[in-house]
mmCIF file of C-alpha atoms in Angstrom:
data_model
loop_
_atom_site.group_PDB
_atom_site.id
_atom_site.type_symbol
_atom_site.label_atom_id
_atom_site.label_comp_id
_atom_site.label_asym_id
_atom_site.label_seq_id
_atom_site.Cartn_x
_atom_site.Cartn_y
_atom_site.Cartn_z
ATOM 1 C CA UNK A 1 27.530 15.109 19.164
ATOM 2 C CA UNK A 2 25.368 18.155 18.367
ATOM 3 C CA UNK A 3 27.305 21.237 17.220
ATOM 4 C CA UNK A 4 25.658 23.581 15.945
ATOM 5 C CA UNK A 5 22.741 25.890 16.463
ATOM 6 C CA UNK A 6 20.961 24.561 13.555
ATOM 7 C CA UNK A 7 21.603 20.716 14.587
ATOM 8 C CA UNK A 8 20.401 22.028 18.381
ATOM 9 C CA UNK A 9 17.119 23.781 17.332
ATOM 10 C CA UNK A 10 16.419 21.066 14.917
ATOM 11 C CA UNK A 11 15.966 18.253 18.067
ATOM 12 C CA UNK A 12 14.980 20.925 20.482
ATOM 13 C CA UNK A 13 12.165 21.259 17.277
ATOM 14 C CA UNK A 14 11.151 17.922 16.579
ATOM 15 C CA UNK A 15 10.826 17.600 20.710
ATOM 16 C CA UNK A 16 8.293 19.850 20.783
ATOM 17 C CA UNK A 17 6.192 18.297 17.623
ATOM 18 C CA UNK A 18 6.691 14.767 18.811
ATOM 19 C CA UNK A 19 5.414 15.499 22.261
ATOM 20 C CA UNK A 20 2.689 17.484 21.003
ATOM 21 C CA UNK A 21 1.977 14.666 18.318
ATOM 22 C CA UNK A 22 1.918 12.140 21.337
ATOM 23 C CA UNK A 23 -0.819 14.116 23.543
ATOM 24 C CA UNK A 24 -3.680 11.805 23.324
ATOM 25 C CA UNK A 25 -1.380 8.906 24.810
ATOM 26 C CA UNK A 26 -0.850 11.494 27.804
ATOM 27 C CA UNK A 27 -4.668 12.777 27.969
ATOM 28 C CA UNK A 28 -6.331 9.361 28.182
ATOM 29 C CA UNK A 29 -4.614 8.230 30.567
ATOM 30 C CA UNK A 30 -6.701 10.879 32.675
ATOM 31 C CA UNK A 31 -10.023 9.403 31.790
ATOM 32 C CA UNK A 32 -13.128 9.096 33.112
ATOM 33 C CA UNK A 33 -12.046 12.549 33.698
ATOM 34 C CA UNK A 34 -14.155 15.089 32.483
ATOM 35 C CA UNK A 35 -12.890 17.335 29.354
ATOM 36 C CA UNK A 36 -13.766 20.238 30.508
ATOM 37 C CA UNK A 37 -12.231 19.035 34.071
ATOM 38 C CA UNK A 38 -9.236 18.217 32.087
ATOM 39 C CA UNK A 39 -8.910 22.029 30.811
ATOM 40 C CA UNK A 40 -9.133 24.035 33.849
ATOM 41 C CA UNK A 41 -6.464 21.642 35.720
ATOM 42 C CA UNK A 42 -4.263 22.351 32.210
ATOM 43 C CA UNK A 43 -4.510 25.854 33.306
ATOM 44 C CA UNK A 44 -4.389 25.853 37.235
ATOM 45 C CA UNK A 45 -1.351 23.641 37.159
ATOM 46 C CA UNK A 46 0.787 25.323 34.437
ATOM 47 C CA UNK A 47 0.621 28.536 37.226
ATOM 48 C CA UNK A 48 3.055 27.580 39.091
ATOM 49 C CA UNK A 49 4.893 25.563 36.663
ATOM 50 C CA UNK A 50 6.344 28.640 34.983
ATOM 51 C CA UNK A 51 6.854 30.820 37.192
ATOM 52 C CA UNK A 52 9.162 28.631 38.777
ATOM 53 C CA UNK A 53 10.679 28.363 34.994
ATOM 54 C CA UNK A 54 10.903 32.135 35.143
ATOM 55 C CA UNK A 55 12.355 31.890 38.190
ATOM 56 C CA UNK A 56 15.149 30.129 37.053
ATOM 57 C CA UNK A 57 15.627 31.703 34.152
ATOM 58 C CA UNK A 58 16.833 34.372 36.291
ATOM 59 C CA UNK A 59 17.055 38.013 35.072
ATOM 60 C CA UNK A 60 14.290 39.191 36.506
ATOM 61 C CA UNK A 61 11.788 37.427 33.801
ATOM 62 C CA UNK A 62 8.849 36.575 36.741
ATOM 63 C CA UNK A 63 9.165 39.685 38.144
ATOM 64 C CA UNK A 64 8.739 41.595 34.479
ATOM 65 C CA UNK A 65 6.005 39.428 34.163
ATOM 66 C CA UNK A 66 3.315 40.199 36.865
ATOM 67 C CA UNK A 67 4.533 44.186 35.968
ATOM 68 C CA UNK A 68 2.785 43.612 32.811
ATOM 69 C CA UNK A 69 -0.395 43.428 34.868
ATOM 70 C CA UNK A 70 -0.356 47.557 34.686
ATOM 71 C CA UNK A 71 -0.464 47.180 31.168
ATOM 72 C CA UNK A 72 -4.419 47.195 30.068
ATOM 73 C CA UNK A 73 -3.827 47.071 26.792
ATOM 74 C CA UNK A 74 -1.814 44.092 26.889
ATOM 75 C CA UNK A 75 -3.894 42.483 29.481
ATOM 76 C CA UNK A 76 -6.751 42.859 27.162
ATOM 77 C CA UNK A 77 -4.923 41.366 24.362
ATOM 78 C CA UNK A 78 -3.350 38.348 26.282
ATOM 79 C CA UNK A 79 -7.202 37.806 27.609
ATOM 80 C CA UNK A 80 -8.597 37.496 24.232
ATOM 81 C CA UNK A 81 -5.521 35.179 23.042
ATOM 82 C CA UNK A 82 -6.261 33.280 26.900
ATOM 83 C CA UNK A 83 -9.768 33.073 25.419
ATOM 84 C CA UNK A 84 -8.595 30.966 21.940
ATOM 85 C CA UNK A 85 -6.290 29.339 23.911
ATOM 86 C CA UNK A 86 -8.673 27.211 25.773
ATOM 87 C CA UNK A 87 -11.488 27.158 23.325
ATOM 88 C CA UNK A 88 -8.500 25.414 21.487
ATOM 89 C CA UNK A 89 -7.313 23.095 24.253
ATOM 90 C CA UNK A 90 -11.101 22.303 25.110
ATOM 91 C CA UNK A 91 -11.866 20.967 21.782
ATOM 92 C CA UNK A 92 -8.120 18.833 21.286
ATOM 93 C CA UNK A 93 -9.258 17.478 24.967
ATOM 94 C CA UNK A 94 -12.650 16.967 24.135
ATOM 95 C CA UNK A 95 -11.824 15.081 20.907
ATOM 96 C CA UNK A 96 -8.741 13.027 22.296
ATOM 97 C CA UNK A 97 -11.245 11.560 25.530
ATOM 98 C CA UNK A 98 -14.132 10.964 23.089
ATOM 99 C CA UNK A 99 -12.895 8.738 20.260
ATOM 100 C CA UNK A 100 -12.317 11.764 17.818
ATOM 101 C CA UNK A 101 -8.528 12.382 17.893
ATOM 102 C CA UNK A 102 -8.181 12.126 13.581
ATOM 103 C CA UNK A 103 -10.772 14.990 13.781
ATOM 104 C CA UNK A 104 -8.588 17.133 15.443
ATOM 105 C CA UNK A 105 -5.142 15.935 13.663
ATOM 106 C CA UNK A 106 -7.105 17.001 10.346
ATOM 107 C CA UNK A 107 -7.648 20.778 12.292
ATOM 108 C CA UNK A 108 -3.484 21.113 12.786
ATOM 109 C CA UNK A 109 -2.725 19.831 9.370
ATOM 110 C CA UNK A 110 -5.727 22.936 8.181
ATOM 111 C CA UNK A 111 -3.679 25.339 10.302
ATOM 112 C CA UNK A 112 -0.772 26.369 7.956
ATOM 113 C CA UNK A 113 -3.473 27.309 5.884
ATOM 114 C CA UNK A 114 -5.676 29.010 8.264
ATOM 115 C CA UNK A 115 -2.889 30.627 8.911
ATOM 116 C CA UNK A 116 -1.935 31.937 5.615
ATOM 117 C CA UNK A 117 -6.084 32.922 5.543
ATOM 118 C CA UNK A 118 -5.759 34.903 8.654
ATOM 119 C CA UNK A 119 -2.846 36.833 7.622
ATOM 120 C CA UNK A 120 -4.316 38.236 4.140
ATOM 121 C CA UNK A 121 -7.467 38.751 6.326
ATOM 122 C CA UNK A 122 -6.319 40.218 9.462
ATOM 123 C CA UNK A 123 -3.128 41.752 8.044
ATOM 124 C CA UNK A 124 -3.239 42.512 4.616
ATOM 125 C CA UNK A 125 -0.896 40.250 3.739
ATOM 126 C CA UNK A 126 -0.733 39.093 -0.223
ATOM 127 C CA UNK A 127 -0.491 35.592 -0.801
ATOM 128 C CA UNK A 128 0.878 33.742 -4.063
ATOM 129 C CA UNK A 129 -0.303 31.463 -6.437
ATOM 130 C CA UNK A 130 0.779 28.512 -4.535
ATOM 131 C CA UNK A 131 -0.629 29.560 -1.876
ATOM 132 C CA UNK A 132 -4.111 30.202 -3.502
ATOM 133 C CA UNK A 133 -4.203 26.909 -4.434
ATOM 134 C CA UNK A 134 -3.303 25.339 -1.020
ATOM 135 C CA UNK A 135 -6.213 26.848 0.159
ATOM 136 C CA UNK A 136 -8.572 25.888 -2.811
ATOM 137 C CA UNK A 137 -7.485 22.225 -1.803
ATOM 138 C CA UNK A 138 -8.217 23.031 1.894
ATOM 139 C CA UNK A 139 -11.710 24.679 0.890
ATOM 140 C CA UNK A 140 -12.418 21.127 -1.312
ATOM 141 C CA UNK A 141 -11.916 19.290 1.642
ATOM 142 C CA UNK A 142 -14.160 20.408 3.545
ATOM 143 C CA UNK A 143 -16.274 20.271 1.047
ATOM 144 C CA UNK A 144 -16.560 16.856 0.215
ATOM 145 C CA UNK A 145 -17.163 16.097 4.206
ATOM 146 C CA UNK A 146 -20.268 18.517 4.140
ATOM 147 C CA UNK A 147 -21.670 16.784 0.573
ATOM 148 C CA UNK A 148 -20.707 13.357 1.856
ATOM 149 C CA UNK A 149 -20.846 13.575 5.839
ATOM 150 C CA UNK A 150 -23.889 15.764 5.939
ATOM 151 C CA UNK A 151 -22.277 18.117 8.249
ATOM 152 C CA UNK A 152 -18.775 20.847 8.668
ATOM 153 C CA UNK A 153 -15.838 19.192 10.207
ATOM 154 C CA UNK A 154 -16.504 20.851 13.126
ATOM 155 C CA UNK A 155 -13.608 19.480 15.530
ATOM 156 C CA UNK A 156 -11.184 20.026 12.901
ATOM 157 C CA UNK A 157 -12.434 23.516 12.010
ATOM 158 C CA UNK A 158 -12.554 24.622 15.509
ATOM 159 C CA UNK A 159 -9.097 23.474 16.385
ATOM 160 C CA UNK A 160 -7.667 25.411 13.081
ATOM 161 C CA UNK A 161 -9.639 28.255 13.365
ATOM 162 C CA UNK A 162 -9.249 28.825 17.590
ATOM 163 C CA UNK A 163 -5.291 27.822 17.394
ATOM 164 C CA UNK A 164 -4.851 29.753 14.224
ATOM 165 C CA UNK A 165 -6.526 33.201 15.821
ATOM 166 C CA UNK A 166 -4.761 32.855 18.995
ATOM 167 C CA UNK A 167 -1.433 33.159 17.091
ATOM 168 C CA UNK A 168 -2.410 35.947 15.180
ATOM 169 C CA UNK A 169 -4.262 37.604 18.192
ATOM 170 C CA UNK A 170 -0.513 37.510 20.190
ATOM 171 C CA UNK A 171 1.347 39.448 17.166
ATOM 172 C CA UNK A 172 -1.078 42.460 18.801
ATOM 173 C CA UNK A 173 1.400 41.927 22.198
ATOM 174 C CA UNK A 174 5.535 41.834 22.113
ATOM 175 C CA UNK A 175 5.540 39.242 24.949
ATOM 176 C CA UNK A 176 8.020 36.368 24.806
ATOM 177 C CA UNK A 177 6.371 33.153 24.992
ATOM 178 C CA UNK A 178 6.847 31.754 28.122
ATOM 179 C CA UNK A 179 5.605 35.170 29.883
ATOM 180 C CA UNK A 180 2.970 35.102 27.371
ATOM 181 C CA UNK A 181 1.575 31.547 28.408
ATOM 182 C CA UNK A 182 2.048 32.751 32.219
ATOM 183 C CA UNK A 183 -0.029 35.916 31.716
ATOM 184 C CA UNK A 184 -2.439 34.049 29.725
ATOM 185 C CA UNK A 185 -2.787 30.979 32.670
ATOM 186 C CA UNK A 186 -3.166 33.511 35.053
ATOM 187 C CA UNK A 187 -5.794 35.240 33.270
ATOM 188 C CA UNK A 188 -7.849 31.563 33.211
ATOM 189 C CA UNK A 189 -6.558 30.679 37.100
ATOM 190 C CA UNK A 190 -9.777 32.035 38.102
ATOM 191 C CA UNK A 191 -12.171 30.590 36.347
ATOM 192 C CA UNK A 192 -10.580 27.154 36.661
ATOM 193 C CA UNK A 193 -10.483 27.414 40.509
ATOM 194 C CA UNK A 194 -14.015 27.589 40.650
ATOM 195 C CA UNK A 195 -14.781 25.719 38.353
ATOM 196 C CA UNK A 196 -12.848 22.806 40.109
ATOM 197 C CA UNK A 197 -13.873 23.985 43.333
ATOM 198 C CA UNK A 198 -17.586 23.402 42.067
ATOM 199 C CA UNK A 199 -16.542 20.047 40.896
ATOM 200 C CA UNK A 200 -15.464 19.005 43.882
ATOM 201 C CA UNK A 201 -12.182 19.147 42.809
ATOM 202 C CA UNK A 202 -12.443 17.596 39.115
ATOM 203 C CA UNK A 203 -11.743 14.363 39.247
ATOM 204 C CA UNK A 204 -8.818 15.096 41.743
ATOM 205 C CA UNK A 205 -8.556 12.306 44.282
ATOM 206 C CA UNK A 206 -11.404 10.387 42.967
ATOM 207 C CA UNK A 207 -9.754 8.152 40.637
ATOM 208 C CA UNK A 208 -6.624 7.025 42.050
ATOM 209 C CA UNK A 209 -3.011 7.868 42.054
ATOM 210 C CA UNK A 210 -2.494 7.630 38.552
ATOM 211 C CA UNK A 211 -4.987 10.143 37.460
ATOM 212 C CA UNK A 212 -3.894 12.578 40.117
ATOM 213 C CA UNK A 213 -0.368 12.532 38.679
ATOM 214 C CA UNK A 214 -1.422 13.029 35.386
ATOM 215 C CA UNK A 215 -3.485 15.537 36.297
ATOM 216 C CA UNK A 216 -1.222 17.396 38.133
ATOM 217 C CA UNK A 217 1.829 17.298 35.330
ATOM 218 C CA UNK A 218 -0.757 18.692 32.717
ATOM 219 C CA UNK A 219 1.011 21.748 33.701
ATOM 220 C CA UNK A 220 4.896 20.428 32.647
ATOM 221 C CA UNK A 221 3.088 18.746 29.598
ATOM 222 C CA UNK A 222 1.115 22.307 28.187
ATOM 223 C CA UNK A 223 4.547 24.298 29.208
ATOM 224 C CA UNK A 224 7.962 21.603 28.075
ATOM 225 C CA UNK A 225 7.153 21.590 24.398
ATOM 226 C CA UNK A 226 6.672 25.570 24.239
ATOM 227 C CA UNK A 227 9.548 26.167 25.282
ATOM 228 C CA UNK A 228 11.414 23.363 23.214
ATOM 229 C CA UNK A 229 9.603 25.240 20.248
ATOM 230 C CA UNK A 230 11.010 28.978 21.258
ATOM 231 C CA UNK A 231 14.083 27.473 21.562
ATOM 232 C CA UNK A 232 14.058 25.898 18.241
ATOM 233 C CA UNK A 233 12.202 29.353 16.954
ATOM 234 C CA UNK A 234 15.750 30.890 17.661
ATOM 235 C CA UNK A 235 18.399 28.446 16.670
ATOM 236 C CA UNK A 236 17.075 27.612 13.040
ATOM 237 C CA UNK A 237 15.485 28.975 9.835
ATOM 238 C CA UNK A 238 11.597 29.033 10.418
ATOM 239 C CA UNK A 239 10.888 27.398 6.536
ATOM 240 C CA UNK A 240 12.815 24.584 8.130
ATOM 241 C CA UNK A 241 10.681 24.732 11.839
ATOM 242 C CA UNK A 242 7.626 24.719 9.261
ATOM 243 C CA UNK A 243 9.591 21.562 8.204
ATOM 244 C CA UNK A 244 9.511 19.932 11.332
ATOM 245 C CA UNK A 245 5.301 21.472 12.053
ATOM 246 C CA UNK A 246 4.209 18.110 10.213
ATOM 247 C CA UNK A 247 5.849 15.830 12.618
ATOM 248 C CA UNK A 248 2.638 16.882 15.478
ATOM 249 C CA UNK A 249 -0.413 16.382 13.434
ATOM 250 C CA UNK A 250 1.214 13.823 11.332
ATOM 251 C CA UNK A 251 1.873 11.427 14.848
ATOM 252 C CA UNK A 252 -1.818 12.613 16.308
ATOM 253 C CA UNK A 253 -3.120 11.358 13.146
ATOM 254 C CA UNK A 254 -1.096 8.078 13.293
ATOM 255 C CA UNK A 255 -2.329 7.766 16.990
ATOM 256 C CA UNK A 256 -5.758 8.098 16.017
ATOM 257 C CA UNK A 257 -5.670 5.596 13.552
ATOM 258 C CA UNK A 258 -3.300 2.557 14.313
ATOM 259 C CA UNK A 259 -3.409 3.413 18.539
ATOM 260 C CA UNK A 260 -6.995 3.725 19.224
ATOM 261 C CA UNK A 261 -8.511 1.862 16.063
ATOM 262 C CA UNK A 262 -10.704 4.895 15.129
ATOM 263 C CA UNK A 263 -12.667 4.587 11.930
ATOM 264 C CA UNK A 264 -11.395 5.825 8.891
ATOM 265 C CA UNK A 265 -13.717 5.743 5.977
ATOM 266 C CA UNK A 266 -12.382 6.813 2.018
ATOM 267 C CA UNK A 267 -14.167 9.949 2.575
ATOM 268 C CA UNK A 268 -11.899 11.041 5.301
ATOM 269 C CA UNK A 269 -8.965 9.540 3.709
ATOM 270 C CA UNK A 270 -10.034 11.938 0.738
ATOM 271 C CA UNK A 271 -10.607 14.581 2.606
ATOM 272 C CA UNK A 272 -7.406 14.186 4.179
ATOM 273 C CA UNK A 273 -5.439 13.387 0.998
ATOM 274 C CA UNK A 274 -7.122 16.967 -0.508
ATOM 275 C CA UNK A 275 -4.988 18.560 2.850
ATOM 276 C CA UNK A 276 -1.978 16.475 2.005
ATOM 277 C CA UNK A 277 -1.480 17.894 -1.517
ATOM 278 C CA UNK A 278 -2.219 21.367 -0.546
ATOM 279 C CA UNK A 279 0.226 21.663 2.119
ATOM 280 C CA UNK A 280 3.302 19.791 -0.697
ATOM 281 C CA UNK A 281 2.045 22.494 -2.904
ATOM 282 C CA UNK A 282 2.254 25.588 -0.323
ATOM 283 C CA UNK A 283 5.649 23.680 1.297
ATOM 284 C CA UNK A 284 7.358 23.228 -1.864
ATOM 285 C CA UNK A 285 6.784 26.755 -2.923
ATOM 286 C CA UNK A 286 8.205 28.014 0.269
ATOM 287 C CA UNK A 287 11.455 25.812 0.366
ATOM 288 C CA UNK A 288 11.974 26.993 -3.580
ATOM 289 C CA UNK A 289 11.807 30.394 -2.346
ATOM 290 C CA UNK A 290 14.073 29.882 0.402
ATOM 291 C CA UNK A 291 16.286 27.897 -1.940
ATOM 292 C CA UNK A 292 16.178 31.322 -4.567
ATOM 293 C CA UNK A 293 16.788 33.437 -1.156
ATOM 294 C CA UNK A 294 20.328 31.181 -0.620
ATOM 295 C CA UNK A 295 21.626 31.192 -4.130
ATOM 296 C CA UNK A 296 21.261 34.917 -4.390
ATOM 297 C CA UNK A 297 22.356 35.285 -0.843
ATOM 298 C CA UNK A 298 25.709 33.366 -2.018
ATOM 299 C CA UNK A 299 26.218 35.363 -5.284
ATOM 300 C CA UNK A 300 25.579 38.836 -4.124
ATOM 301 C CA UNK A 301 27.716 38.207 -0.912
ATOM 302 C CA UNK A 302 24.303 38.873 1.543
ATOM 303 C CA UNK A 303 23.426 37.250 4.343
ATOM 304 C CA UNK A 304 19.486 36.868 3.972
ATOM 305 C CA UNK A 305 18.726 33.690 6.168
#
């Protein structure tokens, strides 16, 4: 039996990550729908999958929400974040329904380090020495796949790089998550709708019941594992949410590899191993901090978790 906050958030966390971690098993399932097809139902559908989340959630959350509206600052931010948002989602879909899903697991594993990139960049932030040298090993691995590939990882780059500004584009706006995505699906409602309504619909009713249902709970899918991961946010210590992070990229990679037999030459597996040992290096300095953070917590009487 679960007890505790931390024992709560921790499931409630690794929900999220498996789910996310699983995606490609729910995206293909769509095909021979289009990607970009694929991305404007993602939005359309998660509309009205929210609000009637908000809804429920009482308290006057959905109403709050479309109040924001009179906000332009915030609707300008929350655009530019909708903007990320699905440059991000197009490229996972894109790469999941064209045989290049351990592409785009290699772009989440980059992101802790994108993100610790976009913070000295964007915010000023200092970084450490460990740190530094998680993103020398990041830098190297890219690297080798532009000596020995010929070319940038593109997929993987554009996942890190669009996922990793979103999040820092949202710090600019205190909106809670789920209003956030509303606000944000609202903003791209638009363009989806005629979008689909110039593609006759977008695969909608052409390829049998299956399809339509999956096309149709894209919005539950995009919307169940946020709000796992705010929940976890809340219940337990983010260095041990960072934890649990690796459990999504980790099962999109497995996926990719042992699921849908894609190809994975020593130059990948390289590439990927330069990742691997930058992320233990960054991770290990952040748990002995956290450790350090405990211990003094414990002898000067201070809560600091």
């Amino acid at each position: 039996m679960v007890t505790t906050d931390a024992q709560r958030g921790t499931l409630l966390g690794i929900l999220a990550y498996v789910i996310w971690g699983l995606a490609a098993l729910f995206w293909v399932q769509t095909q021979p729908v289009d990607s970009r097809d694929l991305l404007a139902h993602r939005a359309l559908w998660s509309v009205p999958f929210v609000m009637l989340c908000l809804l429920f959630a009482g308290h006057g959350r959905l109403r709050s929400t479309f109040l924001l509206f009179r906000n332009p600052r915030i609707l300008g931010v929350m655009a530019a974040a909708a903007a990320c948002g699905a440059i991000n989602w197009g490229i996972f879909l894109w790469a999941v329904t064209n045989e290049r899903a351990t592409e785009a697991s290699l772009g989440y594993f980059l992101l802790p380090l994108v993100n610790v990139v976009t913070g000295v960049v964007l915010f000023r932030e200092s970084i450490d020495r460990p740190q530094q040298v998680g993103i020398a090993f990041a830098v190297a691995a890219v690297l080798v796949q532009l000596v020995f590939l010929g070319g940038l990882p593109w997929i993987g780059l554009g996942v890190a790089l669009s996922f990793g500004l979103y999040g820092a584009i949202r710090k600019f706006a205190s909106v809670e998550s789920m209003e956030g995505l509303l606000l944000e699906t609202l903003l791209m409602a638009p363009f989806a709708l005629l979008w689909l309504w110039s593609r006759d619909g977008g695969g909608l009713g052409m390829y049998g019941l299956k399809v339509d249902i999956f096309l149709v709970a894209a919005g539950a899918f995009t919307a169940i594992p946020l709000m796992a991961y705010v929940a976890a946010s809340r219940l337990m210590a983010l260095s041990a949410l960072g934890l649990v992070f690796y459990i999504g990229p980790t099962l999109q990679f497995l996926v990719a590899v042992f699921v849908f037999r894609e190809p994975f030459a020593c130059i990948q597996f390289i590439a990927f191993g330069l990742v691997w040992i930058g992320l233990a290096v960054v991770t290990g300095s952040a748990l002995q901090r956290a450790r350090n953070l405990r211990r003094y917590g414990k002898t000067t009487g201070k809560n600091l978790s």
